[in-house]
Short mmCIF file of C-alpha atoms in Angstrom, two decimals:
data_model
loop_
_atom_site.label_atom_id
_atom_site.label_comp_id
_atom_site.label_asym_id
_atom_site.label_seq_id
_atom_site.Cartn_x
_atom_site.Cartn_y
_atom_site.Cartn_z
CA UNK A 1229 0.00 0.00 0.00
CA UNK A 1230 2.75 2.68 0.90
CA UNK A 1231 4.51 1.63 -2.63
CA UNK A 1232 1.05 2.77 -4.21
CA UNK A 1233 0.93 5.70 -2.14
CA UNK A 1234 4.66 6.39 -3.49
CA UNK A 1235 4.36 5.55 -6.88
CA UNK A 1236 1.27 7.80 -7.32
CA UNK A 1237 3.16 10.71 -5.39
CA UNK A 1238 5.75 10.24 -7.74
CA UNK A 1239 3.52 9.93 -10.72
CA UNK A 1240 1.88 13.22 -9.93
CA UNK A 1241 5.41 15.10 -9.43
CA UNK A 1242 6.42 14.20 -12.72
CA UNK A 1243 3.25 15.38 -14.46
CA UNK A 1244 3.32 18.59 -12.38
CA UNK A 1245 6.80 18.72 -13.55
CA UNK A 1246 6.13 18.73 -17.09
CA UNK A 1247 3.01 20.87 -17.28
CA UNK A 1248 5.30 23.50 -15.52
CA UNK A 1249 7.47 22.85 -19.11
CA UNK A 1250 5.01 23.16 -21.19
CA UNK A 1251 4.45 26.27 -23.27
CA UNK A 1252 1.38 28.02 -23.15
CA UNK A 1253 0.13 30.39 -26.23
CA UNK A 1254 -2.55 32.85 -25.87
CA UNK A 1255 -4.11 34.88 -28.93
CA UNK A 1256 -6.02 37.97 -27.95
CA UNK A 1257 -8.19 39.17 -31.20
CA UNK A 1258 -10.40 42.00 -31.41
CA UNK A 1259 -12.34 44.02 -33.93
CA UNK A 1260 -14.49 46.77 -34.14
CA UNK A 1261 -16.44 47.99 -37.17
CA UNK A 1262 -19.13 50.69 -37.81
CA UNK A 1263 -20.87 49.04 -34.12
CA UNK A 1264 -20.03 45.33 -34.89
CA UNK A 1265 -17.71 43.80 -31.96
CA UNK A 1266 -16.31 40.56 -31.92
CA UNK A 1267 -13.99 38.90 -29.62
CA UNK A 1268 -11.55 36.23 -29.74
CA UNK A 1269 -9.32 34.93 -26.81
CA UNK A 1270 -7.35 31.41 -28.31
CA UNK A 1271 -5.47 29.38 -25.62
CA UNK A 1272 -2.72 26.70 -27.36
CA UNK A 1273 -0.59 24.27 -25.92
CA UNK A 1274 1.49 21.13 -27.19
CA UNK A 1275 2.48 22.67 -29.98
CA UNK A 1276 -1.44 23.89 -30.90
CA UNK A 1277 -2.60 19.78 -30.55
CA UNK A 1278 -4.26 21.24 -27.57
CA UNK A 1279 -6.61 24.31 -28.53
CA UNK A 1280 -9.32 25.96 -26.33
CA UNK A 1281 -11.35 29.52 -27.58
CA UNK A 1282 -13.31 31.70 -26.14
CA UNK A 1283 -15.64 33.36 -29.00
CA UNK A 1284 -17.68 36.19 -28.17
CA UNK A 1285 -19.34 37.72 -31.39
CA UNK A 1286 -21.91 40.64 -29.60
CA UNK A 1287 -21.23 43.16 -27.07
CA UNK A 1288 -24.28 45.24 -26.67
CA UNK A 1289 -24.96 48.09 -24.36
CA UNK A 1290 -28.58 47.95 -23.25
CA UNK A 1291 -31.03 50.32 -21.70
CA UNK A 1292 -33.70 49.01 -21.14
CA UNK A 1293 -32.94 47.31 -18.12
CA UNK A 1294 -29.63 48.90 -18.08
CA UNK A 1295 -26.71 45.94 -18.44
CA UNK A 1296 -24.46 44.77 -20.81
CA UNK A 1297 -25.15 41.65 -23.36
CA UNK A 1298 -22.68 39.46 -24.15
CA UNK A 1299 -22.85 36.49 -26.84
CA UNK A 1300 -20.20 33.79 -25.97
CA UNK A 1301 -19.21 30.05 -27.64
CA UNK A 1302 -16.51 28.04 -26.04
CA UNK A 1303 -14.93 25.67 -28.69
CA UNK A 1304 -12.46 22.56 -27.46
CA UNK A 1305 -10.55 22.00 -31.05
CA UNK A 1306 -11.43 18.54 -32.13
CA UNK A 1307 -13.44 17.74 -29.06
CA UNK A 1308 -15.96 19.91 -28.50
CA UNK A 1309 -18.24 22.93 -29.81
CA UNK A 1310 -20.37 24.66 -27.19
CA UNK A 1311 -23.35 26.64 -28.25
CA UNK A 1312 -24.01 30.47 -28.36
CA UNK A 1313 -24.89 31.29 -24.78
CA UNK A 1314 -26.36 34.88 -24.14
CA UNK A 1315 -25.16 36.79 -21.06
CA UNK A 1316 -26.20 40.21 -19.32
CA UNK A 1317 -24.18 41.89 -16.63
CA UNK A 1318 -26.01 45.05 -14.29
CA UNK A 1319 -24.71 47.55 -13.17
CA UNK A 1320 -25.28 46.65 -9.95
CA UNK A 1321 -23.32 43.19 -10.98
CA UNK A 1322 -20.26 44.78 -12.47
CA UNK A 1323 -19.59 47.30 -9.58
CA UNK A 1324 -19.77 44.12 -7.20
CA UNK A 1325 -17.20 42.37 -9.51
CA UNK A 1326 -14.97 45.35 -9.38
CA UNK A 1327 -15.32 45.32 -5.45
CA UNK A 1328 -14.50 42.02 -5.49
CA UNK A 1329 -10.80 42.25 -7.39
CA UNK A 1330 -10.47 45.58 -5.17
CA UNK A 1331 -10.57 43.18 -2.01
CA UNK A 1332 -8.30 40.39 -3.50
CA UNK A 1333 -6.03 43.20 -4.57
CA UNK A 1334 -5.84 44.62 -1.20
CA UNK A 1335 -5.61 41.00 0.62
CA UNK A 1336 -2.52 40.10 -1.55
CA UNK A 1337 0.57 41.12 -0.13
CA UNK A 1338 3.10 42.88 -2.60
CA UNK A 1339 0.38 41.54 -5.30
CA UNK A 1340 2.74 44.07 -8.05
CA UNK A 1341 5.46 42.72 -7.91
CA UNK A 1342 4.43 38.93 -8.44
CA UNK A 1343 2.49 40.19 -11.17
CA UNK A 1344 5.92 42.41 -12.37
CA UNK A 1345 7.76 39.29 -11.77
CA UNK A 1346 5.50 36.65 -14.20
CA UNK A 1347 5.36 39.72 -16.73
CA UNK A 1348 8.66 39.29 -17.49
CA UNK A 1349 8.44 35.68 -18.23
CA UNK A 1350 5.77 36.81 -20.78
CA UNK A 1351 7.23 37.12 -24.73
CA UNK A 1352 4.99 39.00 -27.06
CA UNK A 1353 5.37 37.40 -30.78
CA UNK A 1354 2.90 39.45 -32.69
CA UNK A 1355 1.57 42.98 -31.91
CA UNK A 1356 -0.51 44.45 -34.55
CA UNK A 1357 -3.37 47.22 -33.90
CA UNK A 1358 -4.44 48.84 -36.92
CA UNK A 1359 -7.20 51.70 -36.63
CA UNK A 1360 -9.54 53.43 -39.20
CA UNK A 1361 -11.64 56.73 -37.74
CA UNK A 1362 -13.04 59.75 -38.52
CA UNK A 1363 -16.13 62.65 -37.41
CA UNK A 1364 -16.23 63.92 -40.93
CA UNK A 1365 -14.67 67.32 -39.40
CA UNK A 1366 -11.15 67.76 -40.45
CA UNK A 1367 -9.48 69.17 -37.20
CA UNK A 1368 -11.61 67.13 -34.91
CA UNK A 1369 -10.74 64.02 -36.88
CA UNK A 1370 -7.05 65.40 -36.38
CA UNK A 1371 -7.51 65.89 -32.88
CA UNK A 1372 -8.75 61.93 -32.27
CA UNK A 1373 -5.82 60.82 -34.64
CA UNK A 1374 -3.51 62.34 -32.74
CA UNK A 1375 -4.91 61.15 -29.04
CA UNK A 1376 -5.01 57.46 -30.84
CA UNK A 1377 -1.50 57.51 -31.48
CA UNK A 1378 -0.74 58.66 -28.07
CA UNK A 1379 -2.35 55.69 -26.75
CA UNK A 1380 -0.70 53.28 -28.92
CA UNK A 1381 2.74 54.44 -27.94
CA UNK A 1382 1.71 54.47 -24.13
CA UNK A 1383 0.70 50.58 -25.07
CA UNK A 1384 3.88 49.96 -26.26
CA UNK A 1385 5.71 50.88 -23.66
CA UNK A 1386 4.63 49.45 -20.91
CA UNK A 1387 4.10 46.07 -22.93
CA UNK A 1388 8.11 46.55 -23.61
CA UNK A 1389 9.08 47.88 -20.31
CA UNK A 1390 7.39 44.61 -18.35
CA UNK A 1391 7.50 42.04 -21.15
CA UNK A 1392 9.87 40.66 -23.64
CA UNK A 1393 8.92 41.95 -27.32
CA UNK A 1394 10.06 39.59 -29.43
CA UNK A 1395 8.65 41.55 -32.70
CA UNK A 1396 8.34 44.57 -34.04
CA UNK A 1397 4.58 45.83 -33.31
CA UNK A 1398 3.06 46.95 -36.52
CA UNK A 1399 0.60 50.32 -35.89
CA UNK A 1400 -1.12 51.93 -38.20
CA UNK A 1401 -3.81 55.04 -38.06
CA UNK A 1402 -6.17 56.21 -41.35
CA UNK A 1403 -7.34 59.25 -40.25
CA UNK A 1404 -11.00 59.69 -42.35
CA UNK A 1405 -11.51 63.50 -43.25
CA UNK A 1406 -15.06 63.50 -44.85
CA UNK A 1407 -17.12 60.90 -43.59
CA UNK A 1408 -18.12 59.45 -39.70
CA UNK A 1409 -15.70 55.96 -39.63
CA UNK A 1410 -14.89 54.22 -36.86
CA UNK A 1411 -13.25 50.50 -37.28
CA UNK A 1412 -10.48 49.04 -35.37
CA UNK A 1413 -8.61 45.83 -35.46
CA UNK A 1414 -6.53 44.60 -32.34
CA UNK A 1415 -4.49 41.23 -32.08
CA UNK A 1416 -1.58 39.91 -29.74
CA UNK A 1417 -0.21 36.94 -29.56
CA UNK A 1418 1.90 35.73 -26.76
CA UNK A 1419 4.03 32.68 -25.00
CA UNK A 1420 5.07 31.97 -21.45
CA UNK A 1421 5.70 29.09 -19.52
CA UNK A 1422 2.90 27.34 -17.54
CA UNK A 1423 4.80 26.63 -14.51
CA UNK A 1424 5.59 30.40 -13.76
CA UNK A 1425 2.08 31.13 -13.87
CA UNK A 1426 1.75 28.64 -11.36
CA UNK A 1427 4.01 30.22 -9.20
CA UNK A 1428 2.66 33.13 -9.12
CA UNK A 1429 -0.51 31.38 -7.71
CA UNK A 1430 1.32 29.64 -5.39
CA UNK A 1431 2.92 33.22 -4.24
CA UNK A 1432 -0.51 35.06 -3.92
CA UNK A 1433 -1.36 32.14 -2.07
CA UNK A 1434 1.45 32.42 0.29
CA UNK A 1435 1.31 36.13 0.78
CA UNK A 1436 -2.63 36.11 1.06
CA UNK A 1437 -1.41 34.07 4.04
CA UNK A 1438 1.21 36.24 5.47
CA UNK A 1439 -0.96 39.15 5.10
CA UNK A 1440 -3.46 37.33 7.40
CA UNK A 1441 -1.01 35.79 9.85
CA UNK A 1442 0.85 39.57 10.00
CA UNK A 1443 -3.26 40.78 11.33
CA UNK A 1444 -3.18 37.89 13.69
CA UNK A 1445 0.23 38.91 14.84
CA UNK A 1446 -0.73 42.11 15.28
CA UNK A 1447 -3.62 41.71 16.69
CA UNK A 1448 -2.28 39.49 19.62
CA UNK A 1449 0.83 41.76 19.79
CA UNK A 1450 -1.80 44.79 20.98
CA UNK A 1451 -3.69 42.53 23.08
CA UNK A 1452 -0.49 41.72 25.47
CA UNK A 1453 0.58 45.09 25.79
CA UNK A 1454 -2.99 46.06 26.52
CA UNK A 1455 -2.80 43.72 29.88
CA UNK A 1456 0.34 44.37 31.17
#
């Protein structure tokens, strides 16, 4: 029995071990055209053998009741094909959600620099965002042109400052002088190791911890100089 116990330890270990190895790609595509948005997040591994996407085809701002409508598919290549499922978030909901990651934010101890830390593990081998817009006013068109290409190079620099750019991003702007346009086209492709995103769990994990065993400290610290 405690040869069983072993051998499965082992076992385990050794396919921890390699899915630390293994290579993980991750395809972010976007595009926006004239009010059409569609989504695309593509998740490879094994050399693409293993692929998993996350399609969402409609983003929709509602009023009436006030949310936000989102059309998503998850597809398992080769294995699966999940239907169009229809989603709509509050208000209410999405202020909750952002309270939420607020919290875990503040319960993780030195939470920027783990994520600092598994940036830089990150390699970016395709960066392409390619824009079309215009108001059909010449300087106001000139104005948004000019604000887009700030952004872009803001982009770029903190993608190159915290993770390796392995390409050379390709960014383009058409400004459109005489008639309302507005079409973008966003994609990013990049590669990182599985097993440091795992340690960054395991260090959020660890500091979650410390952060409450530092209250607990404190806490009982106060409490004996309170009765003597």
């Amino acid at each position: 029995m405690l040869k069983l116990i072993v051998c499965i330890a082992v076992l385990l270990f050794f396919l921890l071990f390699l899915l630390s190895l293994m290579k993980l790609s991750v395809t972010i595509f976007f595009q926006h055209a004239q009010g059409d948005d569609e989504w695309k997040i593509t998740f490879q591994a094994l050399f693409g053998m293993i692929r998993y996407t996350i399609h969402i085809p409609f983003v929709k701002i509602e009023t009436e009741p006030p949310g936000i409508a989102i059309d998503h598919q998850e597809t398992i290549e080769n294995i699966s094909k999940g239907t169009v499922k229809r989603s709509k978030y509050t208000p209410e909901e999405l202020i909750h959600n952002f309270q939420k990651a607020k919290e875990f934010a503040q319960h993780v101890v030195r939470l920027n620099e783990i994520i600092k830390k598994f940036l830089g593990h990150i390699s970016i081998t395709k960066f392409e965002w390619q824009t079309k817009i215009g108001t059909g006013d010449a300087a106001t068109t000139g104005m948004i042109v000019g604000l887009g290409w700030s952004l872009k190079y803001h982009l770029l620099a903190l993608s190159s400052k915290y993770m390796k750019l392995k390409t050379p991003p390709f960014f383009m702007i058409t400004p459109s002088f005489h008639e309302a346009v507005s079409e973008t086209k966003f994609v990013c492709m990049i590669h990182f190791r599985i097993g440091y995103a795992m340690l960054a769990g395991i260090r959020m994990v660890k500091y979650w911890r410390g952060n409450r065993l530092s209250k607990i400290k404190t806490f009982v610290s106060n409490h004996a100089n309170e009765s003597y």
